[in-house]
Amino acid sequence: MAATRTETPALAAAQTGWLLAIGFVALAPLAPHLPGWLAGATLAALVWRGWLAWRQRPLPSRWRLTLLVLAGSAGVGYQFGSLFGQNPGVALLVLFLALKQLETRTVRDGLAIVLLAYFLALAQFFYSQTIPAALATAAVAITATATLLSLTDARPAPAAQLRRAAVILGQALPFMLLLFVLFPRVQGPLWGLPKDAGSGLTGLSDSMAPGAISHLSRSDAIAFRVRFDDAMPERAQLYWRGPVLSEFDGRTWRPRRELPRATLPYAEPASGGIGYEVTLEAHGKPWLFALELPGATPELAFATLDFQLLAKAPVLARQRYLARSYPLLRAGADESPALRQQALALPAGSNPRIRRLAASWRADARSDGDVLRQAQAFFLRQGLIYTLNPPLLGEHSADEFLFDTRQGFCEHFASAFAVAMRAAGVPARVVTGYQGGEVNPVDGWLTVRQYDAHAWTEVWLAGRGWVRVDPTAISAPTRIDLDLAAAVPAGDPLPLLMRAEFSWLRDLRFRWDAVTNTWNQWVLGYTPERQRQLLQRLGMPAPDWRAMTALLAALCGIALLLLTAWILRRQRRADPLARQWEKLSRRLARRGLGRQAAEGPFDYAERVARALPAVAAEMRGLAALYARLRYAPPAADRAKTLDQLRRRVACFRP
Amino acid sequence: MHAPASDGPLDAVVAAAGGIILGKERQIRLALACLLARGHLLIEDVPGVGKTTLAHVLAKLLGLAFQRIQFTSDMLPADILGVSIFDRARGAFDFHPGPIFAQVVLADEVNRATPKTQSALLEAMEERQVTAEGRTRPLPAPFFVIATQNPAHQIGTFPLPESQLDRFLMRIALGYPDRAAERELLAGADRRELLAGMSPGLTAEQLIGHQESVRRVHVADALIDYVQALAGHTRVSADWQAGLSPRAALALLAGARAWGWLAGRDHVLPEDVQAVLPGVVGHRLRPADDLPAANAVQRLIEAVPIP
């Protein structure tokens, strides 16, 4: 019966069950991120352990386990090419969590599993930091805590253990929030997040070859979200400027090779701007999108001579920036001749038909403005059709689009228009980015998705600078004023979310988007800057980590005190008689004569009487009164006696 | 324990007994309380400290019929309960009651008898009647057994099993007298002569009345809470191998009632519970480690706050 101190008790059946449960629960959220064979093997190990427990068979021998560990580690090493690093590390921990189950005999082994499970709950955030991931982590934490509870006391039913674990974690919630809000934030993630964690896709690329692809991305992935400081500009003004393509080889448009610079090549106007905040999803490129035209570069960003904003590094994680744009601003009136010359370049021999036409426009025109108007009129006359599935184009893509197929989407329009303008001797370039967006009615944020990707044209007019011309708007104005769905002919396949019959899905999506956005903004996006803003609002003008740690310690202390006070208050009985007796004891405690918990009234009175003979008689009287009230048969004059006790305790001066 | 005890109803009896068994007022009171609570008493001690004298004194002072049974290993149940003998003259069996048919029975060295004989005595104690040859004969009232036993590690004894120990309301030890008391004992007159010269202070009917009064002593809710807390603590504490049974808690309450009544009160105080606690639970609990039972009981008292 007497166990030695070194070995902990053997596991009860319920405890083994709990350990298996935490094994499954901790494995589940990680399984999609593990190699298939490893997920299968760990699952098999858990099932095997469950079978052994069920049939009450002995656990596998030590050398067998050693073989399994070696084989598993070798597999992980082979899979990832290393045993070190984040992915192989997580894989190894998962493997050990499963294999450790096969040698758990005592409570101490169980503790190792629980600690491993807690750690793996965090490891999940390497792969995903969404709300479902957080919920999964909470589930693991509750199960792990319940398992921990069961290791100390296996008797309560599973539901009771889970409830107790949830209550314990719930009590920790205020501290968690305090720590989250006030603990000094580290710039950047604590562990370098892997490149793949934030990798995203974009509907844009850094080159454009109209006609080379016959369908446009219909991805409804979110590109970025925008919150406007004041009212949102009208939809037709929502041109989100991205890469500017000014080099054309007859087929493909490419951006100019150019070193980014610290500021935009024009001065920010004094008034008339639109302030907004962009939360950009990761897309793996350095582009920052801003309404045309941005007034200044955001913090930690560059600009190009083409008025594009660039981040200092590819955007591998969600990024938030403030920007201010001026829709009426015209810039580049003083554009350098070299750049203007570049914007006229066309490869010799390409697109002969549009060249001939452009030459005729030039001949009739007195200014570049006249040429532009003629070109716009021509585009309108041609009856071009906006479609997401245009036919493929050959070598002279602009000619074929304008004169033969007459079907295309924004890239075709923008490219053909820029070619035509260049052919007519007007500097022109293609600007890509996004157009429009969708206001989420739930939270009022503007959501721009990948299918909002767009391309338009900029022409340079003397005295005015670069002027935006959207040839898509000429032929298919609804694409700009309404949305894609309105622009494409009936029957054209549309992105799922845009279809009318899925309006309920859209509504659901809006709500989920709003929730996700709040989570992104306030949980994932709680950066040092945001913390600083919050603290400033709380009245800490220049918080440093010392002051913040002090504040944190003070607040945690206060929270603990409140909690303790609440618990003590709950324990204290509302019994007035007990209160009088405790009052007496407190008063005597100042003389070192507090009542001991297991001391009856008369024993206490005698002890006090011996120590303080001056009050001996009164103390004995008080004890007799108290004992009568508490232990004697209830008497009619109880209230009076209690009152007497209260008065005598109040007068009692030891 | 400092509960007020200035004018108890049996103070005269206690004082008279104290004149013979010197320096043992507390044990005399416990024995009386046990009797008043209609329980039986087990005295466990080495020979010669006055176990038998105490039984004699109590019987004499309370005016009760006294019998003494010296237990030996060759004793049979009939030696205690009585036998039926055929009466030739009447042509019928005649029951000759055994020594158990008395109001105060001193079962001396009860652990020397075989378990069979022990259980005959203990059954009679519990039932307060004797069944022999198909006839049930009630034992006299009041009926009070004082059993004595030498500490169990002596050779040739049959220690009472726990289930039998449970039949005793209290187990006490007398212990050696202190120096002054022993001197008085050695210098004074012979105890048996003093005993012979004593006169009863009570009648059996009065004693039964007192037992009734004890049953009516008030127990407040707070005190029941306390007794429950004590029992509950023995059930969860690591100090004990097993906790107190509900019967043990009832015994504790009964003992505390008698103790409070002896002190002249009509209600029970926590101090009364603490006073009888070692006697009532000492033989019902087994400490988990090698701690002496007395220390463990003291720890129990200190561990449970009085509500």
PDB file of C-alpha atoms in Angstrom, chain A residues 176-308:
ATOM      1  CA  MET A 176      -5.076  36.771 -20.625  1.00  0.00           C
ATOM      2  CA  LEU A 177      -6.796  39.916 -21.904  1.00  0.00           C
ATOM      3  CA  LEU A 178      -4.667  42.134 -19.670  1.00  0.00           C
ATOM      4  CA  LEU A 179      -1.505  40.477 -20.901  1.00  0.00           C
ATOM      5  CA  PHE A 180      -2.642  40.651 -24.509  1.00  0.00           C
ATOM      6  CA  VAL A 181      -3.460  44.331 -24.331  1.00  0.00           C
ATOM      7  CA  LEU A 182      -0.661  45.556 -22.116  1.00  0.00           C
ATOM      8  CA  PHE A 183       2.281  43.197 -22.422  1.00  0.00           C
ATOM      9  CA  PRO A 184       4.978  45.015 -24.409  1.00  0.00           C
ATOM     10  CA  ARG A 185       4.528  43.906 -28.017  1.00  0.00           C
ATOM     11  CA  VAL A 186       7.458  42.615 -29.970  1.00  0.00           C
ATOM     12  CA  GLN A 187       7.886  44.122 -33.387  1.00  0.00           C
ATOM     13  CA  GLY A 188       7.198  41.312 -35.814  1.00  0.00           C
ATOM     14  CA  PRO A 189       6.277  37.765 -34.915  1.00  0.00           C
ATOM     15  CA  LEU A 190       8.140  36.074 -32.089  1.00  0.00           C
ATOM     16  CA  TRP A 191       9.223  33.179 -34.222  1.00  0.00           C
ATOM     17  CA  GLY A 192       9.974  34.003 -37.808  1.00  0.00           C
ATOM     18  CA  LEU A 193       6.837  32.920 -39.534  1.00  0.00           C
ATOM     19  CA  PRO A 194       7.524  30.772 -42.550  1.00  0.00           C
ATOM     20  CA  LYS A 195       7.251  32.307 -45.976  1.00  0.00           C
ATOM     21  CA  ASP A 196       4.399  30.011 -46.787  1.00  0.00           C
ATOM     22  CA  ALA A 197       2.351  31.185 -43.812  1.00  0.00           C
ATOM     23  CA  GLY A 198       1.589  34.524 -45.372  1.00  0.00           C
ATOM     24  CA  SER A 199       1.868  33.640 -48.990  1.00  0.00           C
ATOM     25  CA  GLY A 200      -1.115  34.760 -50.930  1.00  0.00           C
ATOM     26  CA  LEU A 201      -2.220  35.009 -54.473  1.00  0.00           C
ATOM     27  CA  THR A 202      -2.995  38.069 -56.427  1.00  0.00           C
ATOM     28  CA  GLY A 203      -5.090  38.603 -59.494  1.00  0.00           C
ATOM     29  CA  LEU A 204      -2.355  40.885 -60.706  1.00  0.00           C
ATOM     30  CA  SER A 205       1.018  40.048 -62.115  1.00  0.00           C
ATOM     31  CA  ASP A 206       3.982  42.180 -63.003  1.00  0.00           C
ATOM     32  CA  SER A 207       3.448  41.658 -66.683  1.00  0.00           C
ATOM     33  CA  MET A 208       0.440  41.677 -68.956  1.00  0.00           C
ATOM     34  CA  ALA A 209       0.006  39.939 -72.293  1.00  0.00           C
ATOM     35  CA  PRO A 210      -3.526  40.495 -73.587  1.00  0.00           C
ATOM     36  CA  GLY A 211      -4.825  37.605 -75.541  1.00  0.00           C
ATOM     37  CA  ALA A 212      -2.343  35.163 -74.080  1.00  0.00           C
ATOM     38  CA  ILE A 213      -4.839  33.959 -71.570  1.00  0.00           C
ATOM     39  CA  SER A 214      -8.404  33.456 -72.425  1.00  0.00           C
ATOM     40  CA  HIS A 215      -9.973  33.779 -69.041  1.00  0.00           C
ATOM     41  CA  LEU A 216      -9.661  36.095 -66.099  1.00  0.00           C
ATOM     42  CA  SER A 217      -9.153  35.094 -62.502  1.00  0.00           C
ATOM     43  CA  ARG A 218     -12.483  34.651 -60.839  1.00  0.00           C
ATOM     44  CA  SER A 219     -10.966  34.233 -57.434  1.00  0.00           C
ATOM     45  CA  ASP A 220     -13.093  35.787 -54.720  1.00  0.00           C
ATOM     46  CA  ALA A 221     -10.151  35.888 -52.330  1.00  0.00           C
ATOM     47  CA  ILE A 222      -9.830  39.191 -50.583  1.00  0.00           C
ATOM     48  CA  ALA A 223      -7.125  41.516 -51.858  1.00  0.00           C
ATOM     49  CA  PHE A 224      -7.524  44.198 -49.231  1.00  0.00           C
ATOM     50  CA  ARG A 225     -10.031  45.921 -47.030  1.00  0.00           C
ATOM     51  CA  VAL A 226     -10.442  49.643 -46.693  1.00  0.00           C
ATOM     52  CA  ARG A 227     -11.946  51.820 -44.041  1.00  0.00           C
ATOM     53  CA  PHE A 228     -12.551  55.395 -45.089  1.00  0.00           C
ATOM     54  CA  ASP A 229     -12.179  58.131 -42.512  1.00  0.00           C
ATOM     55  CA  ASP A 230     -15.192  59.963 -43.904  1.00  0.00           C
ATOM     56  CA  ALA A 231     -17.654  59.197 -46.648  1.00  0.00           C
ATOM     57  CA  MET A 232     -16.595  56.772 -49.353  1.00  0.00           C
ATOM     58  CA  PRO A 233     -16.033  58.323 -52.770  1.00  0.00           C
ATOM     59  CA  GLU A 234     -18.357  57.186 -55.493  1.00  0.00           C
ATOM     60  CA  ARG A 235     -17.648  53.864 -57.093  1.00  0.00           C
ATOM     61  CA  ALA A 236     -16.426  55.221 -60.413  1.00  0.00           C
ATOM     62  CA  GLN A 237     -13.619  56.962 -58.560  1.00  0.00           C
ATOM     63  CA  LEU A 238     -12.336  53.800 -56.893  1.00  0.00           C
ATOM     64  CA  TYR A 239      -9.211  53.156 -58.958  1.00  0.00           C
ATOM     65  CA  TRP A 240      -6.702  51.364 -56.742  1.00  0.00           C
ATOM     66  CA  ARG A 241      -3.380  52.008 -58.351  1.00  0.00           C
ATOM     67  CA  GLY A 242      -0.948  49.116 -58.604  1.00  0.00           C
ATOM     68  CA  PRO A 243       1.931  48.273 -60.947  1.00  0.00           C
ATOM     69  CA  VAL A 244       2.376  50.678 -63.847  1.00  0.00           C
ATOM     70  CA  LEU A 245       3.367  48.962 -67.097  1.00  0.00           C
ATOM     71  CA  SER A 246       5.098  51.180 -69.564  1.00  0.00           C
ATOM     72  CA  GLU A 247       7.376  48.883 -71.537  1.00  0.00           C
ATOM     73  CA  PHE A 248       5.746  47.098 -74.460  1.00  0.00           C
ATOM     74  CA  ASP A 249       7.404  44.562 -76.758  1.00  0.00           C
ATOM     75  CA  GLY A 250       4.462  44.099 -79.071  1.00  0.00           C
ATOM     76  CA  ARG A 251       2.911  41.425 -76.983  1.00  0.00           C
ATOM     77  CA  THR A 252       3.685  41.866 -73.314  1.00  0.00           C
ATOM     78  CA  TRP A 253       3.512  44.924 -71.105  1.00  0.00           C
ATOM     79  CA  ARG A 254       6.139  45.187 -68.339  1.00  0.00           C
ATOM     80  CA  PRO A 255       6.966  47.737 -65.681  1.00  0.00           C
ATOM     81  CA  ARG A 256       9.962  49.979 -66.141  1.00  0.00           C
ATOM     82  CA  ARG A 257      13.066  48.854 -64.261  1.00  0.00           C
ATOM     83  CA  GLU A 258      13.565  51.616 -61.796  1.00  0.00           C
ATOM     84  CA  LEU A 259      14.889  52.115 -58.313  1.00  0.00           C
ATOM     85  CA  PRO A 260      12.200  53.081 -55.836  1.00  0.00           C
ATOM     86  CA  ARG A 261      12.555  56.412 -54.076  1.00  0.00           C
ATOM     87  CA  ALA A 262      11.453  57.760 -50.746  1.00  0.00           C
ATOM     88  CA  THR A 263       8.830  60.238 -51.917  1.00  0.00           C
ATOM     89  CA  LEU A 264       6.390  60.675 -54.728  1.00  0.00           C
ATOM     90  CA  PRO A 265       7.564  62.948 -57.564  1.00  0.00           C
ATOM     91  CA  TYR A 266       4.899  65.553 -56.804  1.00  0.00           C
ATOM     92  CA  ALA A 267       3.909  67.653 -53.824  1.00  0.00           C
ATOM     93  CA  GLU A 268       0.952  66.735 -51.662  1.00  0.00           C
ATOM     94  CA  PRO A 269      -1.917  69.221 -52.049  1.00  0.00           C
ATOM     95  CA  ALA A 270      -2.937  71.188 -48.996  1.00  0.00           C
ATOM     96  CA  SER A 271      -6.574  70.119 -48.992  1.00  0.00           C
ATOM     97  CA  GLY A 272      -9.218  67.963 -50.582  1.00  0.00           C
ATOM     98  CA  GLY A 273      -7.814  64.582 -49.653  1.00  0.00           C
ATOM     99  CA  ILE A 274      -9.597  61.382 -48.760  1.00  0.00           C
ATOM    100  CA  GLY A 275      -8.147  59.642 -45.723  1.00  0.00           C
ATOM    101  CA  TYR A 276      -8.459  55.875 -45.410  1.00  0.00           C
ATOM    102  CA  GLU A 277      -6.818  52.838 -43.939  1.00  0.00           C
ATOM    103  CA  VAL A 278      -5.950  49.776 -45.999  1.00  0.00           C
ATOM    104  CA  THR A 279      -5.527  46.294 -44.549  1.00  0.00           C
ATOM    105  CA  LEU A 280      -3.694  44.477 -47.273  1.00  0.00           C
ATOM    106  CA  GLU A 281      -3.716  40.700 -47.411  1.00  0.00           C
ATOM    107  CA  ALA A 282      -0.416  38.988 -48.047  1.00  0.00           C
ATOM    108  CA  HIS A 283       0.284  38.678 -51.746  1.00  0.00           C
ATOM    109  CA  GLY A 284       4.002  38.088 -51.976  1.00  0.00           C
ATOM    110  CA  LYS A 285       4.740  41.258 -53.923  1.00  0.00           C
ATOM    111  CA  PRO A 286       5.837  44.656 -52.576  1.00  0.00           C
ATOM    112  CA  TRP A 287       2.891  46.520 -54.083  1.00  0.00           C
ATOM    113  CA  LEU A 288       0.780  48.731 -51.872  1.00  0.00           C
ATOM    114  CA  PHE A 289      -2.501  49.798 -53.377  1.00  0.00           C
ATOM    115  CA  ALA A 290      -3.789  53.329 -53.063  1.00  0.00           C
ATOM    116  CA  LEU A 291      -6.569  55.360 -54.591  1.00  0.00           C
ATOM    117  CA  GLU A 292      -5.403  57.564 -57.426  1.00  0.00           C
ATOM    118  CA  LEU A 293      -3.491  59.589 -56.688  1.00  0.00           C
ATOM    119  CA  PRO A 294      -1.837  59.070 -53.304  1.00  0.00           C
ATOM    120  CA  GLY A 295      -0.631  62.198 -51.538  1.00  0.00           C
ATOM    121  CA  ALA A 296       2.367  60.795 -49.739  1.00  0.00           C
ATOM    122  CA  THR A 297       4.105  57.496 -49.094  1.00  0.00           C
ATOM    123  CA  PRO A 298       2.855  55.673 -46.017  1.00  0.00           C
ATOM    124  CA  GLU A 299       5.233  54.827 -43.216  1.00  0.00           C
ATOM    125  CA  LEU A 300       7.956  52.372 -44.197  1.00  0.00           C
ATOM    126  CA  ALA A 301       7.081  52.511 -47.893  1.00  0.00           C
ATOM    127  CA  PHE A 302       8.634  53.705 -51.136  1.00  0.00           C
ATOM    128  CA  ALA A 303       7.258  55.292 -54.247  1.00  0.00           C
ATOM    129  CA  THR A 304       8.111  55.071 -57.922  1.00  0.00           C
ATOM    130  CA  LEU A 305       8.327  57.765 -60.584  1.00  0.00           C
ATOM    131  CA  ASP A 306       5.138  56.173 -61.957  1.00  0.00           C
ATOM    132  CA  PHE A 307       3.239  57.149 -58.792  1.00  0.00           C
ATOM    133  CA  GLN A 308       3.064  53.630 -57.453  1.00  0.00           C
TER     134      GLN A 308
END
